[in-house]
Coordinates of C-alpha atoms in Angstrom, one line a residue:
M1 CA 12.7 211.7 128.4
P2 CA 12.6 212.3 131.8
R3 CA 14.7 210.0 133.6
T4 CA 13.0 208.0 135.9
T5 CA 13.6 204.3 136.7
T6 CA 11.5 201.8 137.2
V7 CA 9.7 199.7 140.3
P8 CA 9.0 196.0 139.2
E9 CA 7.0 194.1 140.6
T10 CA 8.9 193.1 143.4
T11 CA 11.2 195.5 143.9
I12 CA 13.1 199.5 143.1
G13 CA 15.8 198.8 140.6
A14 CA 18.9 199.4 141.6
P15 CA 22.3 201.4 141.5
E16 CA 25.4 198.6 140.3
A17 CA 26.3 197.3 143.6
T18 CA 29.3 200.8 144.8
T19 CA 30.9 198.5 147.3
G20 CA 30.6 196.1 150.2
S21 CA 30.5 196.8 153.3
W22 CA 31.8 200.4 153.6
K23 CA 34.3 201.7 156.8
P24 CA 35.8 205.3 156.5
T25 CA 38.8 204.6 157.1
W26 CA 42.2 205.2 155.2
S27 CA 46.4 204.1 154.5
P28 CA 48.5 206.3 153.3
G29 CA 50.1 204.7 150.2
H30 CA 47.2 202.1 149.9
T31 CA 45.3 204.3 147.1
S32 CA 43.9 203.8 144.2
P33 CA 45.5 204.5 140.6
G34 CA 43.4 206.9 138.7
L35 CA 42.0 209.2 140.6
P36 CA 42.2 213.0 140.1
P37 CA 44.8 214.0 142.1
L38 CA 44.7 215.7 145.6
T39 CA 44.2 219.7 144.6
V40 CA 46.4 222.0 148.0
V41 CA 45.4 225.0 147.7
H42 CA 48.6 228.0 150.2
D43 CA 46.7 231.4 151.6
P44 CA 49.1 231.7 154.8
S45 CA 48.1 235.7 154.4
D46 CA 44.4 234.6 154.8
D47 CA 43.8 236.5 152.1
Y48 CA 39.6 237.0 151.3
A49 CA 39.8 237.0 148.3
F50 CA 40.8 233.1 148.2
M51 CA 37.8 233.0 150.8
A52 CA 35.5 235.0 148.1
A53 CA 36.2 232.2 145.2
A54 CA 35.7 229.4 147.5
L55 CA 32.0 230.1 148.0
A56 CA 31.1 231.1 144.5
A57 CA 32.5 227.7 142.6
H58 CA 29.6 226.2 145.4
T59 CA 27.4 225.1 142.3
P60 CA 25.1 221.6 143.5
E61 CA 23.8 221.4 140.0
R62 CA 27.4 221.0 139.1
G63 CA 28.3 218.8 140.9
R64 CA 30.2 220.9 142.6
I65 CA 30.0 221.7 147.0
T66 CA 31.6 224.0 149.0
V67 CA 32.7 223.5 152.8
H68 CA 33.5 225.6 155.9
P69 CA 34.5 223.1 159.3
T70 CA 32.5 224.4 162.0
P71 CA 34.8 225.5 164.1
V72 CA 37.0 223.9 167.0
A73 CA 34.1 220.8 166.3
S74 CA 36.6 217.8 166.9
A75 CA 34.4 214.5 167.2
P76 CA 34.5 212.2 164.9
A77 CA 31.4 212.5 162.8
S78 CA 31.0 216.9 163.1
L79 CA 32.4 217.1 159.0
A80 CA 30.6 214.5 158.3
H81 CA 27.5 217.0 159.3
D82 CA 29.1 219.9 157.5
L83 CA 29.2 217.9 154.6
L84 CA 25.7 216.7 154.7
R85 CA 24.7 221.0 155.2
S86 CA 26.9 221.7 151.8
M87 CA 24.5 218.9 150.2
G88 CA 21.4 221.3 151.6
K89 CA 20.8 218.2 153.6
H90 CA 19.5 219.5 157.2
L91 CA 20.3 216.7 160.0
P92 CA 17.2 215.8 161.9
P93 CA 16.1 218.2 165.4
A94 CA 17.7 217.6 168.9
G95 CA 15.9 215.7 171.1
S96 CA 14.2 213.0 169.0
E97 CA 16.0 209.8 169.3
D98 CA 14.3 207.7 166.6
G99 CA 14.5 210.1 164.4
A100 CA 18.5 211.6 165.5
Y101 CA 20.4 208.5 166.9
W102 CA 22.3 207.6 163.2
S103 CA 23.4 211.6 162.4
G104 CA 26.0 210.4 166.0
N105 CA 27.2 207.5 164.7
T106 CA 30.3 208.4 163.1
E107 CA 30.2 205.5 160.6
T108 CA 26.8 206.1 159.6
A109 CA 27.3 209.8 159.4
W110 CA 30.7 209.4 156.8
R111 CA 28.0 206.6 154.5
A112 CA 25.3 208.4 154.6
V113 CA 27.5 211.0 153.2
A114 CA 29.8 208.6 150.6
A115 CA 25.7 207.5 149.1
W116 CA 24.6 211.5 149.1
I117 CA 27.5 212.1 147.1
L118 CA 27.5 209.4 144.7
G119 CA 23.0 210.3 145.1
L120 CA 23.1 213.3 143.8
R121 CA 25.9 213.3 140.7
I122 CA 28.6 215.4 143.4
G123 CA 31.8 215.4 141.7
H124 CA 34.0 217.6 143.0
V125 CA 34.8 219.2 147.2
V126 CA 36.2 222.4 147.8
V127 CA 37.2 222.3 151.7
T128 CA 38.0 225.8 153.0
R129 CA 39.7 226.0 156.4
A130 CA 40.8 222.7 156.5
H131 CA 43.9 224.0 157.9
R132 CA 42.3 223.3 160.9
I133 CA 40.5 219.9 160.4
S134 CA 42.1 216.8 163.0
S135 CA 43.7 214.7 161.4
R136 CA 41.2 212.1 161.5
H137 CA 39.1 213.9 159.9
F138 CA 41.8 214.4 157.2
E139 CA 41.2 210.2 157.1
Y140 CA 37.4 210.7 157.6
L141 CA 38.2 213.2 153.8
F142 CA 40.3 210.1 152.3
A143 CA 38.7 207.3 152.7
L144 CA 35.8 209.2 150.6
A145 CA 37.8 210.2 148.2
E146 CA 38.6 207.4 147.2
L147 CA 35.0 205.8 147.1
T148 CA 33.2 207.9 145.2
K149 CA 35.8 209.3 142.6
M150 CA 35.1 213.0 143.6
R151 CA 37.9 215.3 143.2
L152 CA 39.4 217.8 146.6
T153 CA 40.6 220.8 146.7
L154 CA 41.5 221.7 150.4
L155 CA 42.2 225.8 150.7
C156 CA 44.4 226.4 154.0
H157 CA 44.9 229.5 154.9
G158 CA 48.0 229.1 157.7
A159 CA 50.7 226.5 157.5
L160 CA 49.3 223.0 156.5
P161 CA 48.3 220.5 159.9
P162 CA 51.4 217.7 160.1
A163 CA 48.7 214.8 159.2
L164 CA 47.8 217.1 155.7
A165 CA 51.4 217.4 155.6
A166 CA 52.2 213.7 155.7
A167 CA 49.7 212.8 153.6
L168 CA 51.2 214.8 150.5
A169 CA 54.1 212.7 151.3
V170 CA 52.3 209.7 149.1
L171 CA 48.9 211.2 147.9
P172 CA 49.7 212.6 144.0
H173 CA 48.2 216.2 144.5
E174 CA 49.2 219.7 143.0
E175 CA 50.1 222.8 145.6
V176 CA 48.2 226.0 144.8
H177 CA 50.2 229.4 145.8
T178 CA 48.9 231.7 142.8
L179 CA 45.1 233.6 143.4
A180 CA 44.2 233.2 139.8
A181 CA 45.3 229.5 139.8
A182 CA 43.2 229.4 143.0
R183 CA 40.5 230.4 141.3
R184 CA 40.9 227.8 138.5
A185 CA 41.6 225.2 141.0
V186 CA 38.6 225.9 143.2
A187 CA 35.9 226.0 139.9
A188 CA 37.0 223.8 137.3
P189 CA 35.3 223.1 134.8
A190 CA 32.0 220.8 135.3
P191 CA 29.3 220.0 133.0
L192 CA 25.3 221.4 133.8
P193 CA 22.9 219.1 134.7
P194 CA 20.2 217.5 132.0
A195 CA 17.3 218.9 131.6
D196 CA 16.1 216.6 132.6
R197 CA 16.8 216.3 135.7
F198 CA 15.5 216.8 139.4
A199 CA 16.3 220.7 140.5
W200 CA 16.8 219.7 144.0
W201 CA 18.6 222.3 144.9
E202 CA 16.7 224.9 144.6
T203 CA 15.3 224.7 147.7
D204 CA 14.9 227.5 149.8
G205 CA 16.3 225.6 152.6
Q206 CA 13.3 226.3 155.1
F207 CA 14.0 225.1 158.6
P208 CA 12.8 224.8 161.4
P209 CA 9.8 224.5 159.1
D210 CA 7.2 227.6 159.6
E211 CA 4.2 226.4 161.2
G212 CA 1.5 227.8 158.9
E213 CA 3.2 226.7 156.3
P214 CA 1.4 224.8 153.5
C215 CA 0.9 220.8 154.1
F216 CA 0.0 217.8 153.0
L217 CA -2.6 214.6 152.4
L218 CA 0.1 211.0 152.2
P219 CA -1.6 210.1 148.9
T220 CA -3.7 207.3 148.9
R221 CA -4.7 205.1 145.9
R222 CA -8.5 207.5 145.2
T223 CA -7.7 211.0 145.1
P224 CA -9.4 212.8 147.6
G225 CA -11.6 215.5 146.8
R226 CA -12.6 219.4 148.4
G227 CA -14.2 218.0 151.2
V228 CA -11.7 216.0 152.1
I229 CA -8.8 219.1 151.1
E230 CA -10.9 221.1 153.0
A231 CA -11.4 219.2 156.3
A232 CA -8.4 218.5 156.6
A233 CA -7.0 221.7 156.3
H234 CA -9.2 222.1 159.5
R235 CA -8.5 219.7 161.2
L236 CA -4.4 221.3 160.6
G237 CA -5.2 224.4 161.4
R238 CA -3.0 225.0 157.8
P239 CA -4.2 225.0 154.4
V240 CA -3.7 221.8 152.7
L241 CA -2.2 221.3 148.9
P242 CA -3.4 218.1 146.6
L243 CA -0.9 215.6 145.3
P244 CA -2.0 212.8 143.2
A245 CA -3.7 209.7 143.7
A246 CA -0.5 207.9 144.7
G247 CA 0.6 205.8 141.2
R248 CA -0.7 208.4 139.3
F249 CA 2.0 210.5 140.1
P250 CA 3.4 212.0 136.7
P251 CA 7.6 211.9 135.0
E252 CA 7.4 215.7 135.9
P253 CA 6.3 217.1 139.3
D254 CA 3.4 219.2 138.9
E255 CA 4.0 223.0 142.1
P256 CA 2.5 221.9 145.0
T257 CA 4.2 217.6 144.4
A258 CA 7.6 219.6 142.9
L259 CA 7.4 222.3 146.9
L260 CA 7.4 218.5 148.4
A261 CA 10.0 217.3 147.0
H262 CA 12.3 220.3 147.5
R263 CA 11.8 218.8 150.9
L264 CA 12.0 216.0 150.9
H265 CA 15.7 216.3 149.7
A266 CA 16.6 219.0 151.8
R267 CA 14.9 218.6 155.6
I268 CA 16.1 214.2 155.0
A269 CA 20.0 214.1 156.2
H270 CA 19.3 209.8 156.4
P271 CA 19.1 209.3 152.5
V272 CA 17.3 206.3 153.1
H273 CA 14.7 208.0 155.2
A274 CA 13.9 209.9 152.6
A275 CA 13.6 207.5 150.6
A276 CA 11.5 205.1 152.0
L277 CA 9.0 208.4 152.3
A278 CA 9.3 208.9 148.8
V279 CA 8.7 206.1 147.8
R280 CA 5.5 206.0 150.3
V281 CA 4.2 209.3 148.2
F282 CA 4.1 208.2 144.9
A283 CA 3.6 204.5 145.8
A284 CA 1.8 204.7 149.1
H285 CA 3.9 201.9 150.1
T286 CA 5.2 201.9 153.6
D287 CA 8.6 199.5 153.8
L288 CA 11.4 199.3 151.4
P289 CA 10.7 197.6 148.8
A290 CA 7.6 198.9 146.8
R291 CA 5.6 196.4 145.6
T292 CA 2.8 196.9 143.0
G293 CA 0.1 195.9 141.1
R294 CA 0.0 192.1 140.5
G295 CA 1.9 192.2 136.6
R296 CA 1.8 196.0 137.1
E297 CA 5.1 198.2 136.7
M298 CA 5.6 202.0 138.4
R299 CA 7.7 204.8 136.9
T300 CA 9.6 206.5 139.3
P301 CA 9.1 209.9 138.7
S302 CA 12.0 212.2 138.3
W303 CA 11.6 214.2 141.8
A304 CA 12.9 210.2 143.4
V305 CA 15.3 208.5 141.6
D306 CA 18.5 210.4 142.7
L307 CA 16.8 209.6 146.9
I308 CA 15.9 206.5 146.2
E309 CA 20.1 206.0 144.3
A310 CA 22.0 207.2 147.2
A311 CA 19.3 205.4 149.7
C312 CA 20.4 202.0 147.5
H313 CA 24.4 203.0 148.1
F314 CA 23.7 203.7 152.0
G315 CA 22.8 200.3 151.9
Q316 CA 25.9 198.9 149.9
M317 CA 27.7 200.8 151.5
E318 CA 26.3 199.2 154.8
G319 CA 26.9 195.4 153.6
R320 CA 23.3 194.5 153.8
A321 CA 22.0 190.8 152.6
D322 CA 19.5 193.0 150.2
N323 CA 22.1 195.1 148.6
S324 CA 21.3 195.1 145.0
F325 CA 18.1 196.7 146.1
L326 CA 16.5 199.3 147.9
P327 CA 17.0 198.5 151.5
H328 CA 14.0 197.1 153.9
L329 CA 13.6 199.5 157.0
R330 CA 14.5 198.1 159.9
S331 CA 12.7 198.4 163.2
W332 CA 13.6 201.8 164.6
D333 CA 14.0 203.2 161.3
H334 CA 10.1 204.0 161.6
A335 CA 9.6 206.0 164.1
A336 CA 11.6 208.9 162.4
V337 CA 10.4 208.0 159.1
T338 CA 7.2 209.3 160.1
E339 CA 9.1 212.0 162.1
A340 CA 10.6 212.7 158.8
A341 CA 6.8 212.8 157.4
H342 CA 6.1 215.7 159.9
A343 CA 8.8 217.6 159.2
C344 CA 8.2 217.4 154.9
G345 CA 4.2 218.8 156.4
L346 CA 2.8 215.3 155.1
Y347 CA 0.5 214.3 157.4
E348 CA -2.3 210.6 157.6
H349 CA -5.9 211.8 155.9
Q350 CA -7.5 211.2 159.3
A351 CA -6.8 212.4 162.6
P352 CA -4.1 210.3 164.8
G353 CA -5.5 209.0 167.2
P354 CA -4.6 208.3 171.2
K355 CA -0.6 207.6 171.1
R356 CA 0.6 204.2 173.5
R357 CA 3.7 205.0 176.1
S358 CA 5.9 203.1 174.4
A359 CA 9.2 201.9 176.5
A360 CA 12.2 204.2 175.6
P361 CA 15.2 202.2 173.6
T362 CA 17.3 200.6 174.8
S363 CA 20.5 199.0 174.2
R364 CA 18.3 195.7 173.7
S365 CA 16.3 197.2 170.1
G366 CA 19.8 196.6 168.4
R367 CA 19.6 200.5 167.3
P368 CA 23.6 201.0 166.7
A369 CA 25.0 203.6 169.5
A370 CA 25.2 207.4 168.6
V371 CA 28.9 208.1 169.5
R372 CA 29.5 210.1 172.8
P373 CA 32.6 212.2 172.0
D374 CA 34.9 212.5 175.6
V375 CA 36.8 216.2 175.9
D376 CA 39.1 215.3 173.7
G377 CA 36.4 214.1 170.7
T378 CA 37.5 211.1 171.0
P379 CA 35.2 208.7 171.2
A380 CA 34.0 207.3 174.1
P381 CA 35.1 203.7 176.0
G382 CA 32.5 201.0 175.7
R383 CA 31.3 203.0 172.3
A384 CA 30.6 202.6 168.8
A385 CA 32.6 204.8 166.0

């Protein structure tokens, strides 16, 4: 049977609570017992064979990703961005304040990483060029491993940085010095995904979207007729692929739905935004938690299950009062979800009317502030980190 989630009359079911409000902080000597030991692979001669082994180990379908830190990027959220990209997530394009505000906020970006690792069942993270990352990024990585219970393997192609050397004095770890042992460490046996799981990792990675790619109409309670599809294709200047009516999505997707689902997984890096759009597609709800008709239950299609689980984890890590369920969208999230819909090729049935110009958001909007790093990569005074 396909892995599905039941949507009750009032809310979408959520996974068991992960944690309360979580911040990516870690203190030496306070590591939880039972965590997988940290693995440090030493490659002082920078032999490409070690890197090749790490590249070959990148198998998201088995819950293992390989991360390449952006060179000389010391901003607090930069390594979080690298982790998101390694999971196939594309950050919102620059220039969209509503869509991209969250990615520069350190806590939000790292919560997004943690939520995806939990929701997508990533159990092993391999980091290359680890000798070049900052002491702050080591702290965030160790905090992430502590929260998610993932295995962490660090490839150091040079001398160990002081921050890592100090951490090894208090962390359970193993050190690897040969290529054969490195290959075993980075590619430890991992189970194949269940046959009923949606293959979110099978995406072409096209981003920004091709202007001529097929698009979709946001589903409504009625299946659009051929005339509606043709009129929309003429209006949008692109092919329009049919989707099932809202509430009528089968557990396993047809070809057009699978194409859309891969876009939702790849083109939206914020888990709550991705889940909100998924619910809008299969249930025709514009806010969360989703509601169904009186007395009805709705099954979440397989392609949306991981999205919803990741969003639930994110809400729990924010410490929201409704952390047992999928969190509500906040006011500043709605515009971001609309932008995400367009990035995925999703449009309303009717042409939009004239847009009202709204005032630029101010600090009174309540939206979290993004970190603006100084020259040395540290947060500017007075900014949230």
